[in-house]
Amino acid sequence: MVQSIKIICVAAAVMINAVSAFTAPWPSPMSVSVQPRRFAPSPLPATSSSMSTVSGPATIDSPSIEAPQKRRGYDADEEHKMDEDKSILRIFNDSINTREYVSRCLVQVVGLSEDRAYETMMHAHEFGLAAVGKYATPTAQMLAERLCVSGVRADFVQTDE
């Protein structure tokens, strides 16, 4: 009987106290209460005294059109010549690199889409050679060098067009 009274007293004390078997007796860092954020009023409230009134219709000046200025050292023939100076970037099949790696290099180095890179890689895998694309010669040379540094056999060929 005394035993059951002690259990009842302990149970009553636990019910009255905020600490239970499921709560820590001390505040934990996770139990910090978060207060809602209160925003300060705007530093520049809009008042009727700060707004100006318009008494009539507003007019807008017409824009002035200036002729484009020619850049120094710019030659239209030189630009046309650069367009003609095209090269074809090619990749070759090899037994060293995986097909996934070659596709990933085409996406990361050349900037092809994943679908286009996969198609190009499969063409090289089946036929031993694939054309990646047509680029200006300096760009094709740079891309071929970067692919070679990545371990993919690549070169570029200038076109006659």
CSV table of N, CA and C in Angstrom, one decimal:
chain,number,residue,atom,x,y,z
A,1,MET,N,0.8,-1.2,0.0
A,1,MET,CA,0.0,0.0,0.0
A,1,MET,C,0.9,1.3,0.0
A,2,VAL,N,1.9,1.3,0.8
A,2,VAL,CA,2.8,2.4,0.8
A,2,VAL,C,3.5,2.5,-0.5
A,3,GLN,N,3.8,1.4,-1.1
A,3,GLN,CA,4.5,1.4,-2.4
A,3,GLN,C,3.6,2.1,-3.5
A,4,SER,N,2.3,1.8,-3.5
A,4,SER,CA,1.4,2.4,-4.5
A,4,SER,C,1.2,3.9,-4.2
A,5,ILE,N,1.3,4.3,-3.0
A,5,ILE,CA,1.1,5.8,-2.6
A,5,ILE,C,2.4,6.5,-3.2
A,6,LYS,N,3.5,5.9,-3.0
A,6,LYS,CA,4.7,6.6,-3.5
A,6,LYS,C,4.7,6.7,-5.0
A,7,ILE,N,4.1,5.7,-5.7
A,7,ILE,CA,4.0,5.8,-7.2
A,7,ILE,C,3.0,6.8,-7.6
A,8,ILE,N,1.9,6.9,-6.9
A,8,ILE,CA,0.9,8.0,-7.2
A,8,ILE,C,1.5,9.4,-6.9
A,9,CYS,N,2.3,9.5,-5.9
A,9,CYS,CA,2.9,10.8,-5.6
A,9,CYS,C,3.9,11.2,-6.7
A,10,VAL,N,4.7,10.3,-7.1
A,10,VAL,CA,5.7,10.5,-8.2
A,10,VAL,C,4.9,10.9,-9.4
A,11,ALA,N,3.9,10.2,-9.8
A,11,ALA,CA,3.1,10.4,-11.0
A,11,ALA,C,2.5,11.8,-10.9
A,12,ALA,N,2.0,12.2,-9.8
A,12,ALA,CA,1.4,13.5,-9.6
A,12,ALA,C,2.4,14.6,-9.7
A,13,ALA,N,3.6,14.4,-9.2
A,13,ALA,CA,4.7,15.4,-9.3
A,13,ALA,C,5.1,15.5,-10.8
A,14,VAL,N,5.2,14.4,-11.5
A,14,VAL,CA,5.5,14.5,-12.9
A,14,VAL,C,4.5,15.2,-13.7
A,15,MET,N,3.2,15.0,-13.4
A,15,MET,CA,2.1,15.7,-14.1
A,15,MET,C,2.2,17.2,-13.8
A,16,ILE,N,2.5,17.6,-12.6
A,16,ILE,CA,2.6,19.0,-12.3
A,16,ILE,C,3.8,19.7,-12.9
A,17,ASN,N,4.9,19.0,-12.8
A,17,ASN,CA,6.2,19.5,-13.3
A,17,ASN,C,6.2,19.5,-14.9
A,18,ALA,N,6.8,20.5,-15.5
A,18,ALA,CA,6.9,20.5,-16.9
A,18,ALA,C,7.9,19.5,-17.5
A,19,VAL,N,8.7,18.9,-16.7
A,19,VAL,CA,9.7,17.9,-17.1
A,19,VAL,C,9.0,16.6,-17.1
A,20,SER,N,9.2,15.8,-18.2
A,20,SER,CA,8.7,14.4,-18.2
A,20,SER,C,9.7,13.5,-18.7
A,21,ALA,N,9.4,12.3,-18.9
A,21,ALA,CA,10.4,11.3,-19.4
A,21,ALA,C,10.7,11.6,-20.9
A,22,PHE,N,9.9,12.4,-21.6
A,22,PHE,CA,10.1,12.7,-23.0
A,22,PHE,C,10.7,14.1,-23.2
A,23,THR,N,11.0,14.8,-22.2
A,23,THR,CA,11.6,16.1,-22.3
A,23,THR,C,12.9,16.2,-21.5
A,24,ALA,N,13.8,17.0,-22.0
A,24,ALA,CA,15.1,17.1,-21.3
A,24,ALA,C,14.9,18.0,-20.0
A,25,PRO,N,15.6,17.7,-18.9
A,25,PRO,CA,15.4,18.5,-17.7
A,25,PRO,C,16.1,19.9,-17.9
A,26,TRP,N,16.9,20.1,-18.9
A,26,TRP,CA,17.5,21.4,-19.1
A,26,TRP,C,17.2,21.8,-20.6
A,27,PRO,N,17.2,23.1,-20.8
A,27,PRO,CA,16.9,23.6,-22.2
A,27,PRO,C,18.0,23.2,-23.2
A,28,SER,N,17.6,22.6,-24.3
A,28,SER,CA,18.5,22.2,-25.3
A,28,SER,C,18.6,23.3,-26.4
A,29,PRO,N,19.6,23.3,-27.2
A,29,PRO,CA,19.7,24.3,-28.3
A,29,PRO,C,18.6,24.2,-29.3
A,30,MET,N,18.0,23.0,-29.4
A,30,MET,CA,17.0,22.8,-30.4
A,30,MET,C,15.6,23.3,-29.9
A,31,SER,N,15.5,23.5,-28.6
A,31,SER,CA,14.2,23.9,-28.0
A,31,SER,C,14.1,25.4,-27.9
A,32,VAL,N,15.0,26.2,-28.6
A,32,VAL,CA,14.9,27.6,-28.5
A,32,VAL,C,13.7,28.1,-29.3
A,33,SER,N,12.9,28.9,-28.7
A,33,SER,CA,11.6,29.3,-29.4
A,33,SER,C,12.0,30.4,-30.4
A,34,VAL,N,11.3,30.3,-31.6
A,34,VAL,CA,11.6,31.3,-32.6
A,34,VAL,C,10.4,32.3,-32.6
A,35,GLN,N,10.8,33.5,-32.5
A,35,GLN,CA,9.8,34.6,-32.5
A,35,GLN,C,9.6,35.1,-33.9
A,36,PRO,N,8.3,35.4,-34.3
A,36,PRO,CA,8.1,35.9,-35.6
A,36,PRO,C,8.9,37.2,-35.9
A,37,ARG,N,9.3,37.4,-37.1
A,37,ARG,CA,10.1,38.5,-37.4
A,37,ARG,C,9.2,39.7,-37.6
A,38,ARG,N,9.5,40.8,-37.0
A,38,ARG,CA,8.7,42.0,-37.2
A,38,ARG,C,9.5,43.0,-38.0
A,39,PHE,N,9.0,43.5,-39.0
A,39,PHE,CA,9.6,44.4,-39.9
A,39,PHE,C,9.4,45.8,-39.5
A,40,ALA,N,10.5,46.6,-39.6
A,40,ALA,CA,10.4,48.0,-39.2
A,40,ALA,C,9.7,48.8,-40.3
A,41,PRO,N,9.1,49.8,-40.0
A,41,PRO,CA,8.5,50.6,-41.0
A,41,PRO,C,9.5,51.2,-42.0
A,42,SER,N,9.0,51.5,-43.2
A,42,SER,CA,9.9,52.0,-44.2
A,42,SER,C,10.6,53.3,-43.8
A,43,PRO,N,11.9,53.6,-44.0
A,43,PRO,CA,12.5,54.8,-43.5
A,43,PRO,C,12.0,56.0,-44.3
A,44,LEU,N,11.5,55.8,-45.5
A,44,LEU,CA,11.0,57.0,-46.3
A,44,LEU,C,9.5,56.8,-46.6
A,45,PRO,N,8.6,57.0,-45.7
A,45,PRO,CA,7.2,56.8,-46.0
A,45,PRO,C,6.7,57.8,-47.0
A,46,ALA,N,5.8,57.4,-47.9
A,46,ALA,CA,5.3,58.3,-48.9
A,46,ALA,C,4.2,59.1,-48.3
A,47,THR,N,4.4,60.4,-48.4
A,47,THR,CA,3.4,61.4,-47.9
A,47,THR,C,2.9,62.2,-49.0
A,48,SER,N,1.8,62.9,-48.8
A,48,SER,CA,1.3,63.7,-49.8
A,48,SER,C,2.1,65.0,-50.0
A,49,SER,N,2.9,65.4,-49.0
A,49,SER,CA,3.7,66.6,-49.2
A,49,SER,C,4.9,66.3,-50.0
A,50,SER,N,5.4,65.0,-50.1
A,50,SER,CA,6.6,64.7,-50.8
A,50,SER,C,6.3,64.4,-52.3
A,51,MET,N,5.0,64.2,-52.6
A,51,MET,CA,4.7,63.9,-54.0
A,51,MET,C,4.3,65.2,-54.7
A,52,SER,N,4.8,65.3,-56.0
A,52,SER,CA,4.6,66.5,-56.7
A,52,SER,C,3.3,66.3,-57.6
A,53,THR,N,2.6,67.3,-57.9
A,53,THR,CA,1.4,67.2,-58.7
A,53,THR,C,1.8,67.7,-60.1
A,54,VAL,N,1.1,67.1,-61.1
A,54,VAL,CA,1.3,67.4,-62.5
A,54,VAL,C,0.1,68.1,-62.9
A,55,SER,N,0.3,69.3,-63.5
A,55,SER,CA,-0.9,70.1,-63.8
A,55,SER,C,-1.4,69.9,-65.3
A,56,GLY,N,-0.5,69.3,-66.1
A,56,GLY,CA,-0.9,69.1,-67.5
A,56,GLY,C,-0.3,67.8,-68.1
A,57,PRO,N,-0.5,67.6,-69.4
A,57,PRO,CA,0.0,66.4,-70.0
A,57,PRO,C,1.6,66.5,-70.1
A,58,ALA,N,2.2,65.4,-70.0
A,58,ALA,CA,3.7,65.4,-70.0
A,58,ALA,C,4.1,65.2,-71.5
A,59,THR,N,5.2,65.8,-71.9
A,59,THR,CA,5.7,65.6,-73.2
A,59,THR,C,7.0,64.9,-73.2
A,60,ILE,N,7.3,64.1,-74.2
A,60,ILE,CA,8.5,63.3,-74.2
A,60,ILE,C,9.2,63.8,-75.5
A,61,ASP,N,10.5,64.1,-75.3
A,61,ASP,CA,11.3,64.5,-76.5
A,61,ASP,C,11.6,63.2,-77.4
A,62,SER,N,11.6,63.5,-78.7
A,62,SER,CA,11.9,62.4,-79.6
A,62,SER,C,13.3,62.0,-79.5
A,63,PRO,N,13.6,60.7,-79.6
A,63,PRO,CA,15.0,60.3,-79.5
A,63,PRO,C,15.8,60.7,-80.7
A,64,SER,N,17.1,60.9,-80.4
A,64,SER,CA,18.0,61.3,-81.6
A,64,SER,C,18.6,60.0,-82.1
A,65,ILE,N,18.7,59.9,-83.4
A,65,ILE,CA,19.3,58.7,-84.0
A,65,ILE,C,20.7,59.1,-84.6
A,66,GLU,N,21.7,58.4,-84.1
A,66,GLU,CA,23.0,58.7,-84.5
A,66,GLU,C,23.5,57.6,-85.4
A,67,ALA,N,24.3,57.9,-86.4
A,67,ALA,CA,24.8,56.9,-87.3
A,67,ALA,C,25.9,56.1,-86.6
A,68,PRO,N,25.9,54.8,-86.8
A,68,PRO,CA,26.9,54.0,-86.1
A,68,PRO,C,28.3,54.4,-86.5
A,69,GLN,N,29.2,54.5,-85.6
A,69,GLN,CA,30.5,54.9,-85.9
A,69,GLN,C,31.3,53.6,-86.2
A,70,LYS,N,32.2,53.8,-87.2
A,70,LYS,CA,33.1,52.7,-87.6
A,70,LYS,C,34.2,52.5,-86.6
A,71,ARG,N,34.4,51.3,-86.1
A,71,ARG,CA,35.5,51.0,-85.2
A,71,ARG,C,36.8,51.1,-85.8
A,72,ARG,N,37.8,51.5,-85.0
A,72,ARG,CA,39.2,51.6,-85.6
A,72,ARG,C,39.7,50.2,-85.8
A,73,GLY,N,40.3,50.0,-87.0
A,73,GLY,CA,40.9,48.7,-87.3
A,73,GLY,C,39.9,47.7,-87.7
A,74,TYR,N,38.7,48.1,-87.9
A,74,TYR,CA,37.6,47.2,-88.3
A,74,TYR,C,37.5,47.2,-89.8
A,75,ASP,N,37.5,46.0,-90.4
A,75,ASP,CA,37.4,45.9,-91.8
A,75,ASP,C,36.3,44.8,-92.1
A,76,ALA,N,35.3,45.1,-92.9
A,76,ALA,CA,34.3,44.2,-93.2
A,76,ALA,C,34.8,43.0,-94.0
A,77,ASP,N,35.8,43.3,-94.9
A,77,ASP,CA,36.4,42.2,-95.6
A,77,ASP,C,37.1,41.2,-94.7
A,78,GLU,N,37.7,41.7,-93.6
A,78,GLU,CA,38.4,40.8,-92.7
A,78,GLU,C,37.4,39.9,-92.0
A,79,GLU,N,36.2,40.5,-91.6
A,79,GLU,CA,35.2,39.7,-91.0
A,79,GLU,C,34.7,38.6,-92.0
A,80,HIS,N,34.5,39.0,-93.2
A,80,HIS,CA,34.1,38.0,-94.2
A,80,HIS,C,35.1,36.9,-94.4
A,81,LYS,N,36.4,37.3,-94.3
A,81,LYS,CA,37.4,36.3,-94.5
A,81,LYS,C,37.4,35.3,-93.3
A,82,MET,N,37.1,35.8,-92.1
A,82,MET,CA,37.1,35.0,-90.9
A,82,MET,C,35.9,34.0,-91.0
A,83,ASP,N,34.8,34.4,-91.6
A,83,ASP,CA,33.7,33.4,-91.8
A,83,ASP,C,34.1,32.3,-92.8
A,84,GLU,N,34.9,32.6,-93.8
A,84,GLU,CA,35.3,31.6,-94.8
A,84,GLU,C,36.3,30.7,-94.2
A,85,ASP,N,37.1,31.1,-93.2
A,85,ASP,CA,38.2,30.3,-92.6
A,85,ASP,C,37.6,29.3,-91.6
A,86,LYS,N,37.0,28.3,-92.1
A,86,LYS,CA,36.3,27.3,-91.3
A,86,LYS,C,37.1,26.0,-91.3
A,87,SER,N,37.0,25.2,-90.2
A,87,SER,CA,37.6,23.9,-90.1
A,87,SER,C,36.6,23.0,-89.5
A,88,ILE,N,36.8,21.7,-89.8
A,88,ILE,CA,35.9,20.7,-89.2
A,88,ILE,C,36.7,20.0,-88.1
A,89,LEU,N,36.1,20.0,-86.9
A,89,LEU,CA,36.6,19.3,-85.8
A,89,LEU,C,36.2,17.8,-85.8
A,90,ARG,N,37.2,16.9,-85.7
A,90,ARG,CA,36.9,15.5,-85.8
A,90,ARG,C,37.4,14.7,-84.5
A,91,ILE,N,36.7,13.7,-84.2
A,91,ILE,CA,37.1,12.8,-83.1
A,91,ILE,C,37.3,11.4,-83.7
A,92,PHE,N,38.1,10.6,-83.1
A,92,PHE,CA,38.4,9.2,-83.5
A,92,PHE,C,38.0,8.2,-82.5
A,93,ASN,N,37.7,7.0,-82.9
A,93,ASN,CA,37.4,6.0,-81.9
A,93,ASN,C,38.7,5.4,-81.4
A,94,ASP,N,38.7,5.1,-80.1
A,94,ASP,CA,39.9,4.4,-79.5
A,94,ASP,C,39.4,3.4,-78.5
A,95,SER,N,40.3,2.5,-78.2
A,95,SER,CA,40.0,1.4,-77.3
A,95,SER,C,40.3,1.8,-75.8
A,96,ILE,N,40.7,3.0,-75.6
A,96,ILE,CA,41.1,3.4,-74.2
A,96,ILE,C,40.0,4.0,-73.4
A,97,ASN,N,39.3,5.0,-74.0
A,97,ASN,CA,38.3,5.8,-73.3
A,97,ASN,C,36.9,5.1,-73.5
A,98,THR,N,36.1,5.2,-72.4
A,98,THR,CA,34.8,4.7,-72.5
A,98,THR,C,33.9,5.6,-73.3
A,99,ARG,N,32.8,5.1,-73.8
A,99,ARG,CA,31.9,5.9,-74.6
A,99,ARG,C,31.3,7.0,-73.7
A,100,GLU,N,31.0,6.7,-72.5
A,100,GLU,CA,30.4,7.7,-71.6
A,100,GLU,C,31.4,8.9,-71.4
A,101,TYR,N,32.7,8.6,-71.2
A,101,TYR,CA,33.7,9.6,-71.0
A,101,TYR,C,33.9,10.5,-72.2
A,102,VAL,N,33.9,9.9,-73.4
A,102,VAL,CA,34.0,10.7,-74.6
A,102,VAL,C,32.8,11.6,-74.8
A,103,SER,N,31.6,11.1,-74.5
A,103,SER,CA,30.4,12.0,-74.5
A,103,SER,C,30.5,13.1,-73.5
A,104,ARG,N,30.9,12.8,-72.3
A,104,ARG,CA,31.1,13.8,-71.3
A,104,ARG,C,32.1,14.9,-71.7
A,105,CYS,N,33.2,14.5,-72.3
A,105,CYS,CA,34.2,15.5,-72.8
A,105,CYS,C,33.6,16.3,-73.9
A,106,LEU,N,32.8,15.8,-74.8
A,106,LEU,CA,32.2,16.6,-75.9
A,106,LEU,C,31.2,17.6,-75.3
A,107,VAL,N,30.5,17.2,-74.2
A,107,VAL,CA,29.6,18.2,-73.6
A,107,VAL,C,30.4,19.3,-72.9
A,108,GLN,N,31.4,18.9,-72.1
A,108,GLN,CA,32.1,19.9,-71.3
A,108,GLN,C,33.1,20.7,-72.0
A,109,VAL,N,33.8,20.1,-73.0
A,109,VAL,CA,34.9,20.8,-73.7
A,109,VAL,C,34.3,21.6,-74.9
A,110,VAL,N,33.5,20.9,-75.7
A,110,VAL,CA,33.0,21.5,-76.9
A,110,VAL,C,31.7,22.3,-76.7
A,111,GLY,N,30.9,21.8,-75.8
A,111,GLY,CA,29.7,22.5,-75.5
A,111,GLY,C,28.5,21.9,-76.2
A,112,LEU,N,28.6,20.7,-76.7
A,112,LEU,CA,27.5,20.0,-77.4
A,112,LEU,C,26.4,19.7,-76.3
A,113,SER,N,25.2,19.5,-76.8
A,113,SER,CA,24.1,19.0,-76.0
A,113,SER,C,24.4,17.5,-75.7
A,114,GLU,N,23.8,16.9,-74.7
A,114,GLU,CA,24.0,15.5,-74.4
A,114,GLU,C,23.6,14.6,-75.5
A,115,ASP,N,22.5,14.9,-76.1
A,115,ASP,CA,22.0,14.1,-77.3
A,115,ASP,C,23.0,14.1,-78.4
A,116,ARG,N,23.4,15.4,-78.8
A,116,ARG,CA,24.3,15.5,-79.9
A,116,ARG,C,25.7,14.9,-79.6
A,117,ALA,N,26.1,15.0,-78.4
A,117,ALA,CA,27.4,14.4,-78.0
A,117,ALA,C,27.3,12.9,-78.1
A,118,TYR,N,26.2,12.3,-77.7
A,118,TYR,CA,26.0,10.8,-77.8
A,118,TYR,C,26.0,10.4,-79.2
A,119,GLU,N,25.2,11.1,-80.1
A,119,GLU,CA,25.2,10.7,-81.5
A,119,GLU,C,26.6,10.8,-82.1
A,120,THR,N,27.3,11.9,-81.8
A,120,THR,CA,28.7,12.0,-82.4
A,120,THR,C,29.6,10.9,-81.9
A,121,MET,N,29.5,10.6,-80.6
A,121,MET,CA,30.4,9.5,-80.1
A,121,MET,C,30.0,8.2,-80.7
A,122,MET,N,28.7,7.9,-80.9
A,122,MET,CA,28.3,6.6,-81.5
A,122,MET,C,28.7,6.5,-82.9
A,123,HIS,N,28.7,7.6,-83.6
A,123,HIS,CA,29.2,7.6,-85.0
A,123,HIS,C,30.7,7.3,-85.1
A,124,ALA,N,31.4,7.9,-84.2
A,124,ALA,CA,32.9,7.6,-84.1
A,124,ALA,C,33.1,6.2,-83.7
A,125,HIS,N,32.3,5.6,-82.8
A,125,HIS,CA,32.4,4.3,-82.3
A,125,HIS,C,32.2,3.3,-83.5
A,126,GLU,N,31.1,3.5,-84.3
A,126,GLU,CA,30.8,2.6,-85.3
A,126,GLU,C,31.7,2.7,-86.6
A,127,PHE,N,32.0,4.0,-86.9
A,127,PHE,CA,32.8,4.2,-88.2
A,127,PHE,C,34.2,4.5,-88.0
A,128,GLY,N,34.6,4.7,-86.7
A,128,GLY,CA,36.0,5.1,-86.5
A,128,GLY,C,36.4,6.6,-86.5
A,129,LEU,N,35.5,7.4,-87.0
A,129,LEU,CA,35.7,8.8,-87.2
A,129,LEU,C,34.3,9.5,-87.2
A,130,ALA,N,34.3,10.7,-86.6
A,130,ALA,CA,33.1,11.5,-86.6
A,130,ALA,C,33.4,13.0,-86.6
A,131,ALA,N,32.6,13.7,-87.4
A,131,ALA,CA,32.7,15.2,-87.4
A,131,ALA,C,31.9,15.8,-86.3
A,132,VAL,N,32.6,16.5,-85.4
A,132,VAL,CA,31.9,17.2,-84.3
A,132,VAL,C,31.2,18.4,-84.7
A,133,GLY,N,31.8,19.2,-85.6
A,133,GLY,CA,31.2,20.4,-86.1
A,133,GLY,C,32.1,21.3,-86.9
A,134,LYS,N,31.6,22.3,-87.4
A,134,LYS,CA,32.4,23.3,-88.2
A,134,LYS,C,32.7,24.5,-87.4
A,135,TYR,N,33.9,24.9,-87.2
A,135,TYR,CA,34.3,26.0,-86.4
A,135,TYR,C,35.3,26.9,-87.1
A,136,ALA,N,35.6,28.1,-86.7
A,136,ALA,CA,36.7,28.9,-87.2
A,136,ALA,C,38.0,28.2,-86.8
A,137,THR,N,39.0,28.3,-87.6
A,137,THR,CA,40.2,27.5,-87.5
A,137,THR,C,40.8,27.7,-86.1
A,138,PRO,N,41.0,28.9,-85.5
A,138,PRO,CA,41.6,29.0,-84.2
A,138,PRO,C,40.7,28.3,-83.1
A,139,THR,N,39.4,28.4,-83.3
A,139,THR,CA,38.5,27.7,-82.3
A,139,THR,C,38.6,26.2,-82.5
A,140,ALA,N,38.6,25.7,-83.7
A,140,ALA,CA,38.8,24.2,-83.9
A,140,ALA,C,40.1,23.7,-83.4
A,141,GLN,N,41.1,24.5,-83.5
A,141,GLN,CA,42.5,24.1,-83.0
A,141,GLN,C,42.4,24.0,-81.5
A,142,MET,N,41.9,25.0,-80.9
A,142,MET,CA,41.8,25.1,-79.4
A,142,MET,C,41.0,23.9,-78.9
A,143,LEU,N,39.8,23.6,-79.5
A,143,LEU,CA,39.0,22.5,-79.1
A,143,LEU,C,39.7,21.2,-79.2
A,144,ALA,N,40.4,21.0,-80.4
A,144,ALA,CA,41.1,19.8,-80.6
A,144,ALA,C,42.2,19.6,-79.6
A,145,GLU,N,42.9,20.6,-79.2
A,145,GLU,CA,43.9,20.5,-78.2
A,145,GLU,C,43.3,20.2,-76.8
A,146,ARG,N,42.2,20.8,-76.5
A,146,ARG,CA,41.6,20.5,-75.2
A,146,ARG,C,41.0,19.1,-75.1
A,147,LEU,N,40.5,18.6,-76.2
A,147,LEU,CA,40.0,17.2,-76.3
A,147,LEU,C,41.2,16.2,-76.1
A,148,CYS,N,42.3,16.6,-76.8
A,148,CYS,CA,43.5,15.7,-76.7
A,148,CYS,C,44.1,15.7,-75.3
A,149,VAL,N,44.1,16.9,-74.6
A,149,VAL,CA,44.5,16.9,-73.2
A,149,VAL,C,43.6,16.1,-72.3
A,150,SER,N,42.3,16.0,-72.7
A,150,SER,CA,41.4,15.2,-71.9
A,150,SER,C,41.5,13.7,-72.2
A,151,GLY,N,42.3,13.4,-73.3
A,151,GLY,CA,42.5,12.0,-73.6
A,151,GLY,C,41.7,11.5,-74.8
A,152,VAL,N,40.9,12.4,-75.4
A,152,VAL,CA,40.1,12.0,-76.6
A,152,VAL,C,40.9,12.3,-77.8
A,153,ARG,N,41.1,11.4,-78.7
A,153,ARG,CA,41.8,11.6,-80.0
A,153,ARG,C,41.0,12.5,-80.9
A,154,ALA,N,41.5,13.7,-81.2
A,154,ALA,CA,40.8,14.6,-82.0
A,154,ALA,C,41.8,15.4,-82.9
A,155,ASP,N,41.3,15.9,-84.0
A,155,ASP,CA,42.0,16.8,-84.8
A,155,ASP,C,41.1,17.7,-85.6
A,156,PHE,N,41.6,18.6,-86.4
A,156,PHE,CA,40.7,19.5,-87.2
A,156,PHE,C,41.3,19.5,-88.6
A,157,VAL,N,40.4,19.7,-89.6
A,157,VAL,CA,40.8,19.8,-91.0
A,157,VAL,C,40.2,21.0,-91.6
A,158,GLN,N,41.0,21.8,-92.3
A,158,GLN,CA,40.4,23.0,-92.9
A,158,GLN,C,39.6,22.6,-94.1
A,159,THR,N,38.5,23.3,-94.3
A,159,THR,CA,37.6,23.1,-95.5
A,159,THR,C,38.0,24.0,-96.6
A,160,ASP,N,37.6,23.6,-97.8
A,160,ASP,CA,37.9,24.4,-99.0
A,160,ASP,C,36.8,25.4,-99.3
A,161,GLU,N,35.7,25.4,-98.6
A,161,GLU,CA,34.6,26.2,-98.9
A,161,GLU,C,34.9,27.7,-98.7
